[in-house]
CSV table of C-alpha atoms in Angstrom, one decimal:
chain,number,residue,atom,x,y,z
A,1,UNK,CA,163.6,92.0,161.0
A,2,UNK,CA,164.2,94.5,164.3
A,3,UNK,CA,161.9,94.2,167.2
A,4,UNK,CA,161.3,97.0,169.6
A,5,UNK,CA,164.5,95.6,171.7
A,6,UNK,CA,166.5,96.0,169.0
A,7,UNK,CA,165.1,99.7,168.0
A,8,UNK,CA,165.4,100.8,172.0
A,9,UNK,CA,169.0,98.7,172.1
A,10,UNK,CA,171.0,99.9,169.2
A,11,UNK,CA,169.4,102.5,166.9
A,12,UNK,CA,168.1,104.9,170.0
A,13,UNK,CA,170.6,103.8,173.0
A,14,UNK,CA,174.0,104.4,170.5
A,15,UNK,CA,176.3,104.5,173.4
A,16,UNK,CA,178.0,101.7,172.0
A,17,UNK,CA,179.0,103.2,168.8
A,18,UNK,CA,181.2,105.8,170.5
A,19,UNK,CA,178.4,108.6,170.9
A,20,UNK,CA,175.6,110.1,173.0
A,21,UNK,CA,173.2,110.2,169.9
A,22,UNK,CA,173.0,109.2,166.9
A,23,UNK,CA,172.7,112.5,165.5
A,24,UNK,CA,175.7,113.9,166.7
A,25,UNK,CA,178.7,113.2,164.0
A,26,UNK,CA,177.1,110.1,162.4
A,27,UNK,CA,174.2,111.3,160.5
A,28,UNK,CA,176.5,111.2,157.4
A,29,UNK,CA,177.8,107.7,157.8
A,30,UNK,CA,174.8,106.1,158.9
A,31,UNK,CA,171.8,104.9,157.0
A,32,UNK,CA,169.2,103.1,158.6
A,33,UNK,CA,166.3,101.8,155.8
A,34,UNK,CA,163.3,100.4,157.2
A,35,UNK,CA,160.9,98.3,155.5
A,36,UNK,CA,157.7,97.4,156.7
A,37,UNK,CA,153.5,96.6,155.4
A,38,UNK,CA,150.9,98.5,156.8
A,39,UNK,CA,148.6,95.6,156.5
A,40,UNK,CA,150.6,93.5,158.3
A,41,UNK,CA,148.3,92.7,161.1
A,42,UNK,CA,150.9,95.0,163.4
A,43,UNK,CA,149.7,98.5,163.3
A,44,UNK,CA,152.5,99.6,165.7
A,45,UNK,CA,154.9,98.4,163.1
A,46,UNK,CA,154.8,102.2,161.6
A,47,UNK,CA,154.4,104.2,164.5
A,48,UNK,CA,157.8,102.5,166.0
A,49,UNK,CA,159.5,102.9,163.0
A,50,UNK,CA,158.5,106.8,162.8
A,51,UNK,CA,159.3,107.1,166.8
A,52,UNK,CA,161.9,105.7,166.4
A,53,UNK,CA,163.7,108.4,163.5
A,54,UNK,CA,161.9,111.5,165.8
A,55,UNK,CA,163.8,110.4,168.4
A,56,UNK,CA,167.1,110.7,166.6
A,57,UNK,CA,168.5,114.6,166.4
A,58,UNK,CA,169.3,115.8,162.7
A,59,UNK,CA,168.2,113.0,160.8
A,60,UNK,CA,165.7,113.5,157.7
A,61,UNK,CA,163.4,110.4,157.4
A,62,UNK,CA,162.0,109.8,154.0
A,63,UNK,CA,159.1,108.2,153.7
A,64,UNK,CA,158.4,106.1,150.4
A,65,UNK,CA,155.0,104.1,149.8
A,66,UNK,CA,154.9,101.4,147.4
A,67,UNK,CA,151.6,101.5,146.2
A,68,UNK,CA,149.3,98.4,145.2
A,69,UNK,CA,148.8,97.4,141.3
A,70,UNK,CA,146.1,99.3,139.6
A,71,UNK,CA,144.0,98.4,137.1
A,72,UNK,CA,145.6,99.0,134.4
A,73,UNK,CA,148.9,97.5,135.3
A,74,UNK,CA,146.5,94.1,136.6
A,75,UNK,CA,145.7,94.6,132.5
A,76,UNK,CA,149.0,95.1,131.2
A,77,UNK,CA,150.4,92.3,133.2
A,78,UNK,CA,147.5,90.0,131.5
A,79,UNK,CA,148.1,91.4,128.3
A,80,UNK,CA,151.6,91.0,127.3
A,81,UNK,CA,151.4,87.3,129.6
A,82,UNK,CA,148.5,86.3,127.4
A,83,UNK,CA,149.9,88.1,124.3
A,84,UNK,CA,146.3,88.8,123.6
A,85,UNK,CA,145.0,92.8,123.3
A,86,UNK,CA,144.2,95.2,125.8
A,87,UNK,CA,140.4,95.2,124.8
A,88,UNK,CA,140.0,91.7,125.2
A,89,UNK,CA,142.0,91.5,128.6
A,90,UNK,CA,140.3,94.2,130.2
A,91,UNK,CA,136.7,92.8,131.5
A,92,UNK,CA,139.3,89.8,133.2
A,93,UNK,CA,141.7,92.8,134.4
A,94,UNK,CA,138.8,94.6,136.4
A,95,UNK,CA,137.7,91.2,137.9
A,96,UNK,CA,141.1,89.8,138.8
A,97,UNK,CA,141.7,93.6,140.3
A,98,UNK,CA,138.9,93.1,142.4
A,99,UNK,CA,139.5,90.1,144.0
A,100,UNK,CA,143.1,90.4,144.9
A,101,UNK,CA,142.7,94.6,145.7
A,102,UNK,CA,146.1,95.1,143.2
A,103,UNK,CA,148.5,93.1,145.6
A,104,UNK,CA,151.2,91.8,143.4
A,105,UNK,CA,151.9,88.5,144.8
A,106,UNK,CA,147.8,87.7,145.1
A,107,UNK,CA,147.8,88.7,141.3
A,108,UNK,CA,150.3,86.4,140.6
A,109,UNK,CA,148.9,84.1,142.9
A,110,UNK,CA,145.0,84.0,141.7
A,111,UNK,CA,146.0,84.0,137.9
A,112,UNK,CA,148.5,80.8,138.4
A,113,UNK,CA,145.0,79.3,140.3
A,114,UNK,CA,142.7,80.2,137.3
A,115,UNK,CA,145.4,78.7,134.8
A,116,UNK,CA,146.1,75.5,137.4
A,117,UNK,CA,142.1,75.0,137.7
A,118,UNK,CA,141.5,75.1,133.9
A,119,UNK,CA,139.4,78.3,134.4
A,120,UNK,CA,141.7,80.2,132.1
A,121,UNK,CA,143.0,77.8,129.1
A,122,UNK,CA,145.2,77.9,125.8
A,123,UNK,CA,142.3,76.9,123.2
A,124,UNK,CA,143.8,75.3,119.9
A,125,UNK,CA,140.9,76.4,117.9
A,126,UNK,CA,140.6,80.1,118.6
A,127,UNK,CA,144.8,79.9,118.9
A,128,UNK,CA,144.3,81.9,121.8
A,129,UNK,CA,144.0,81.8,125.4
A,130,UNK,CA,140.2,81.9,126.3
A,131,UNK,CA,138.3,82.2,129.9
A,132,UNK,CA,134.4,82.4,131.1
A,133,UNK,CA,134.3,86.0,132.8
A,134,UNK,CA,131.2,84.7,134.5
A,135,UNK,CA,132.9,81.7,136.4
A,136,UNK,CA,136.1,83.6,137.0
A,137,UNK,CA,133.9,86.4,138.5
A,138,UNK,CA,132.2,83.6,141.1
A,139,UNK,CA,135.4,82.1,142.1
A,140,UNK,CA,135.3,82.9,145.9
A,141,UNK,CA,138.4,83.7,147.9
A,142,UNK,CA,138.9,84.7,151.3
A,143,UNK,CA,139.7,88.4,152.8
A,144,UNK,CA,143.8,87.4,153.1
A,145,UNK,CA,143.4,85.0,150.1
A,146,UNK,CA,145.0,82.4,152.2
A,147,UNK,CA,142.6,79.7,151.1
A,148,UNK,CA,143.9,80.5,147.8
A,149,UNK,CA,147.8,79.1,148.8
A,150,UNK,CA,146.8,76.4,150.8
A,151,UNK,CA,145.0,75.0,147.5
A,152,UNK,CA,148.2,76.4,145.8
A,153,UNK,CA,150.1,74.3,148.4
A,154,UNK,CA,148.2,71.1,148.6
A,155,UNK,CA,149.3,70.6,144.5
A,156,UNK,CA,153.0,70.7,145.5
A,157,UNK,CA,154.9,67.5,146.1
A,158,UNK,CA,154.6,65.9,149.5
A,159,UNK,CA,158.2,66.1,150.5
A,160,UNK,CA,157.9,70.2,150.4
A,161,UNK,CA,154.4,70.6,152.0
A,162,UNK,CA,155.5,68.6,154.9
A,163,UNK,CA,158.1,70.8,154.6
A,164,UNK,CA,156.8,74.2,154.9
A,165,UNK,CA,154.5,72.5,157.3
A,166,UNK,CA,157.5,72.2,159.7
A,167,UNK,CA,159.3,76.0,158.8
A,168,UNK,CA,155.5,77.6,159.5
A,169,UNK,CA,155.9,76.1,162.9
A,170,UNK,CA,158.6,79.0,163.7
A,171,UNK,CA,157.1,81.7,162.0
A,172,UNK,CA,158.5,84.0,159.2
A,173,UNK,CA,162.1,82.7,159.2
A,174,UNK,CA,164.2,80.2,160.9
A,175,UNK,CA,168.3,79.6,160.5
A,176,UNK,CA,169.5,76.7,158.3
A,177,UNK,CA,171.3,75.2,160.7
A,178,UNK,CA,168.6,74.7,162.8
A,179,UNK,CA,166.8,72.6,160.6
A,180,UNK,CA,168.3,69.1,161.2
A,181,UNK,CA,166.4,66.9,159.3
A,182,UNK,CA,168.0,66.3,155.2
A,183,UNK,CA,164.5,65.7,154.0
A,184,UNK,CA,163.1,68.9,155.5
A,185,UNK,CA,166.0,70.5,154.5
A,186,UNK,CA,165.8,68.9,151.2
A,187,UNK,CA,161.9,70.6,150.4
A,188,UNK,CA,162.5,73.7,151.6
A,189,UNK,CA,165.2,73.8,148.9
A,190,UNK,CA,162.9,72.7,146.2
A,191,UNK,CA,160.5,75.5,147.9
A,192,UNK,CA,163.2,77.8,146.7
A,193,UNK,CA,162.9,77.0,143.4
A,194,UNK,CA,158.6,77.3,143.8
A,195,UNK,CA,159.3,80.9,144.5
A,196,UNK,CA,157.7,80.0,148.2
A,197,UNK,CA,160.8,80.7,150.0
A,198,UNK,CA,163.6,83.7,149.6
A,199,UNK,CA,166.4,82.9,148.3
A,200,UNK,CA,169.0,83.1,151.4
A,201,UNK,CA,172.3,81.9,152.1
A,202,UNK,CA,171.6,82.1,156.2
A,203,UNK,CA,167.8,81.7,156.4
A,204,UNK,CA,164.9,79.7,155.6
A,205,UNK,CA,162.2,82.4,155.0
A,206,UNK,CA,159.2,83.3,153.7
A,207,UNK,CA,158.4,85.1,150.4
A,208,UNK,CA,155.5,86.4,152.3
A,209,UNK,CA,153.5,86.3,155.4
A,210,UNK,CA,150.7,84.7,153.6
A,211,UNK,CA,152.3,81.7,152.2
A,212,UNK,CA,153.1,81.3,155.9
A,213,UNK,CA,150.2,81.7,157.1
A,214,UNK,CA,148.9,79.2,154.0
A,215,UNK,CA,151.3,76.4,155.4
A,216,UNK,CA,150.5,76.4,158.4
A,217,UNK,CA,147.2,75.5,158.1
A,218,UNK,CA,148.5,72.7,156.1
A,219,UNK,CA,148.6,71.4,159.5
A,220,UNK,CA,145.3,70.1,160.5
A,221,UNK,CA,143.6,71.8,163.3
A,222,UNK,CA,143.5,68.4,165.4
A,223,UNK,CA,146.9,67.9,165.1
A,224,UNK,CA,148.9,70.9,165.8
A,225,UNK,CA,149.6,70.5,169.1
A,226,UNK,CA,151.2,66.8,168.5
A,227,UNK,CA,152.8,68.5,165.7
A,228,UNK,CA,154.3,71.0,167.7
A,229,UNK,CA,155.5,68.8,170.9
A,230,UNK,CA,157.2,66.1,168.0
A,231,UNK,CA,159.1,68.6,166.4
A,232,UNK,CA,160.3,70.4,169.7
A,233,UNK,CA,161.8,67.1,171.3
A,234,UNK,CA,163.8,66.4,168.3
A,235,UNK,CA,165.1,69.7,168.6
A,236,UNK,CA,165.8,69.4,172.1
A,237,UNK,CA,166.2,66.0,171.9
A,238,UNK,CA,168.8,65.8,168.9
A,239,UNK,CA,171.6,68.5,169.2
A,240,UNK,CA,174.6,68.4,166.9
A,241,UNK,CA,177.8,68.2,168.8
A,242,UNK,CA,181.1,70.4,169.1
A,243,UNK,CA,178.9,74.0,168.5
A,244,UNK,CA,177.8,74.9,172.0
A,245,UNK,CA,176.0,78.0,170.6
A,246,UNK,CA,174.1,76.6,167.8
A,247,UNK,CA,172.8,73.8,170.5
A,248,UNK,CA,171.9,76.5,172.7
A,249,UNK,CA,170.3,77.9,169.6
A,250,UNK,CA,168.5,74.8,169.4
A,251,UNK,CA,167.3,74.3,172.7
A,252,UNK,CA,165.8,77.4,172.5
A,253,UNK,CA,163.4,76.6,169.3
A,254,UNK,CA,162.8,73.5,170.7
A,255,UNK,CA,161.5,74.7,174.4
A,256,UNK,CA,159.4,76.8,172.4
A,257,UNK,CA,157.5,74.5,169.9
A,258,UNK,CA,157.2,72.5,172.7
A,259,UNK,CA,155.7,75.2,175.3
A,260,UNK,CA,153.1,75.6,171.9
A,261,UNK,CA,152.1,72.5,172.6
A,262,UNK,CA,150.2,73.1,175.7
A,263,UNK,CA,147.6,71.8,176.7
A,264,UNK,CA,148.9,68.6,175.4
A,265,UNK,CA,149.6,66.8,178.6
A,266,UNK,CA,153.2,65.1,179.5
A,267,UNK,CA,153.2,62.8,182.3
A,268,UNK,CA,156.4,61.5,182.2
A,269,UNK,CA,158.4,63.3,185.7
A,270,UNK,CA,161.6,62.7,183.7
A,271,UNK,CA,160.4,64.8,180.6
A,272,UNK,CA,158.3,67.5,182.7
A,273,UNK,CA,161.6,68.0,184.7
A,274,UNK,CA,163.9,68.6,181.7
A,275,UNK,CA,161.4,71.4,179.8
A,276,UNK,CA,161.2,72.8,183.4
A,277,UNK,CA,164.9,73.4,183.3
A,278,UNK,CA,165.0,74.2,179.5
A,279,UNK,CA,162.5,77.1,180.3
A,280,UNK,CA,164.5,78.2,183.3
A,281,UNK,CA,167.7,78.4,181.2
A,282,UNK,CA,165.9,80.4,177.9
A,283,UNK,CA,163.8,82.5,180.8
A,284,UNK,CA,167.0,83.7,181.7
A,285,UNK,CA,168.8,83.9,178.4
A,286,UNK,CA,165.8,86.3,177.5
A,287,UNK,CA,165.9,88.1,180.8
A,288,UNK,CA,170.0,88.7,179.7
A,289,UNK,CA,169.0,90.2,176.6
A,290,UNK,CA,166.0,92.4,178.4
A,291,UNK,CA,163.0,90.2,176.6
A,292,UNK,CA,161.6,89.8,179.9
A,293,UNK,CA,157.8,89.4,178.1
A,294,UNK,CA,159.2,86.5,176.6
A,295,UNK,CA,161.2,85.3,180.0
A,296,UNK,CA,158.0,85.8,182.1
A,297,UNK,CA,156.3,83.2,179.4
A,298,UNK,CA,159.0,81.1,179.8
A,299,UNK,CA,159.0,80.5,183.4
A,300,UNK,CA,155.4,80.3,183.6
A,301,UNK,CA,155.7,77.8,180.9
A,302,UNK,CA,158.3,75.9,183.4
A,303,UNK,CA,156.6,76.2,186.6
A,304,UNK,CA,153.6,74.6,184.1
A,305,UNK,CA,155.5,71.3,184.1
A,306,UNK,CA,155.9,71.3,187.3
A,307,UNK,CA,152.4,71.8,188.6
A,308,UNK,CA,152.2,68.9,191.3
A,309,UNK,CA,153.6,70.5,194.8
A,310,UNK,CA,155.3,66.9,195.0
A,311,UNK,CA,157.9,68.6,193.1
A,312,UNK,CA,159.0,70.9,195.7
A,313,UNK,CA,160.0,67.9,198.0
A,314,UNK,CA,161.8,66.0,194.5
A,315,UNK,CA,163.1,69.2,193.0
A,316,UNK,CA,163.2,71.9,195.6
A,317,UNK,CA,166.1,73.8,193.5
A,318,UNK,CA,164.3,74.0,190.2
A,319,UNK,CA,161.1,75.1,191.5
A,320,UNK,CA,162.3,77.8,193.6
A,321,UNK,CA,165.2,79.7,190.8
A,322,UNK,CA,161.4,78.6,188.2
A,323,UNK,CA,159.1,80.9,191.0
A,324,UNK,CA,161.9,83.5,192.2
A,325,UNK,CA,162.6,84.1,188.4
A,326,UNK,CA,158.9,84.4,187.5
A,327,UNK,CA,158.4,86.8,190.5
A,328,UNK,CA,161.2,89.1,189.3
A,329,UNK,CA,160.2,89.4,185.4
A,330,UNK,CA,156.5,90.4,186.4
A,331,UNK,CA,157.4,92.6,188.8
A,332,UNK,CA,159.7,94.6,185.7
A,333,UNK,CA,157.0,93.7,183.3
A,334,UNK,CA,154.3,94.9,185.9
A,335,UNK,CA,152.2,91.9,184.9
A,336,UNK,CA,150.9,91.5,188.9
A,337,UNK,CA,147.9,89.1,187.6
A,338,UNK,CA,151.8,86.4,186.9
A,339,UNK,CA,153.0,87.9,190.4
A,340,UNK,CA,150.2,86.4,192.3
A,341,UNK,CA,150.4,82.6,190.5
């Protein structure tokens, strides 16, 4: 997926691909296809995207909406699944329509439920597959029908839902290589094979924000935070050796489960000095790569370790290149409430 670094960096600034603009002598060997939802909780996704092409001389952008399910492919999608006529499947079409607003993957999603939960059922006397429109019709799922995959979830084996329980942790997608444990590894496999997961050679990725969203709050609310710090020091903790840039990789997934971790409280020096110093080294990786939103957190994150002024007699280095580096990213980020701290 691009971010707006990447959109800024190498689709409007092409100075690296031998030209001013991208519109000038490239338009023919360059085609840039962008996907995005409009319901994906970021409605600046689509006004980037379109900025982004009206910014570029002499370029047609074609737009293409893929529409939601209606209600009549909901029914023929029952039908020829249930093998049963349309005028039978219809009065469960309009209801399963309803409920999941003609998303495909809640369609899917909600019918597999009904089937799972005995609410739709094979009966050997009518040699048919029957339902109570009545019960279906009170089944009661949320706005984002992510109740409806957690319970989807919670029948899955344990190995995978602790699983996905770890991969939610990083959002949408997170390199093989950076997951080190076999057993983890070892679900999200067999998550493949759910349909849960794309199918990837590089990535472990969701199918869909929602699943996601689903196994995260697998998680218990209590425990997230624990959760979070745990799976960030064996990150950190745990590198492979002989690929310096997948452990820097690493270290910077780490730093950052374990920054989600605040507020738990760490109150060994030893261990609040080294994700001091982690932070300071991906602060500064960011700030290289002009993320300096993400550096800014980073510091602050660092100089949050190191919140006794004890330090500045122990550690005078670290909290000085911590609070010089935090100055400078809010001063280009213009964030003077950070400045201040």
């Amino acid at each position: 997926w691009a971010d707006n670094d990447f959109i800024n960096d190498f689709v409007l600034d092409s100075t690296h691909l031998g030209c001013s603009t991208i519109g000038i002598g490239l338009e023919r060997h360059i085609l840039f296809v962008a996907c995005y939802r409009v319901d994906s909780g970021n409605s600046d996704d689509s006004i980037s995207i379109e900025a982004m092409f009206n910014q570029i001389n002499h370029v047609a952008m074609t737009k293409i909406q893929v529409e939601d399910l209606t209600e009549r492919h909901v029914d023929e999608i029952i039908s020829e699944s249930l093998s049963l006529p349309h005028r039978l499947t219809k009065p469960l079409s309009s209801v399963v329509h309803t409920k999941t607003a003609g998303n495909p993957l809640f369609t899917k999603s909600f019918l597999d439920s009904m089937i799972d939960d005995g609410k739709i059922r094979y009966s050997v006397e009518e040699k048919r597959w029957t339902w109570d429109i009545v019960v279906i019709g009170d089944v009661s799922i949320g706005d984002d029908v992510a109740k409806l995959f957690v319970r989807k979830l919670q029948r899955l084996p344990s190995e995978v839902q602790e699983a996905l329980k770890v991969l939610s942790c990083f959002g949408q997608a997170i390199p093989k290589y950076a997951i080190l444990n076999q057993n983890t590894a070892n679900g999200l496999d067999l998550a493949i094979t759910y349909g849960l997961l794309e199918n990837d050679d590089e990535l472990y990725k969701f199918a869909h924000s929602t699943i996601e969203t689903a196994a995260y709050g697998l998680i218990a609310d209590t425990c997230k935070t624990q959760f979070h710090f745990e799976l960030g020091c064996s990150m950190v903790n745990n590198p492979p050796t002989g690929e310096e840039g997948i452990t820097s990789i690493l270290n910077s997934f780490g730093i950052d489960q374990i920054n989600r971790s605040r507020p738990l409280t760490v109150n060994d020096q030893g261990l609040c000095r080294k994700f001091a110093q982690l932070n300071l080294w991906s602060g500064r990786r960011s700030m290289d790569s002009a993320g300096f939103e993400t550096a800014l957190e980073r510091f602050e994150h660092g100089l949050s370790f190191l919140n006794d002024d004890s330090y500045w007699e122990t550690d005078y280095e670290l909290m000085l290149n911590l609070t010089d580096s935090a100055s400078l990213a809010s001063y280009i980020t213009t964030k003077s409430d950070a400045l201040e701290h």
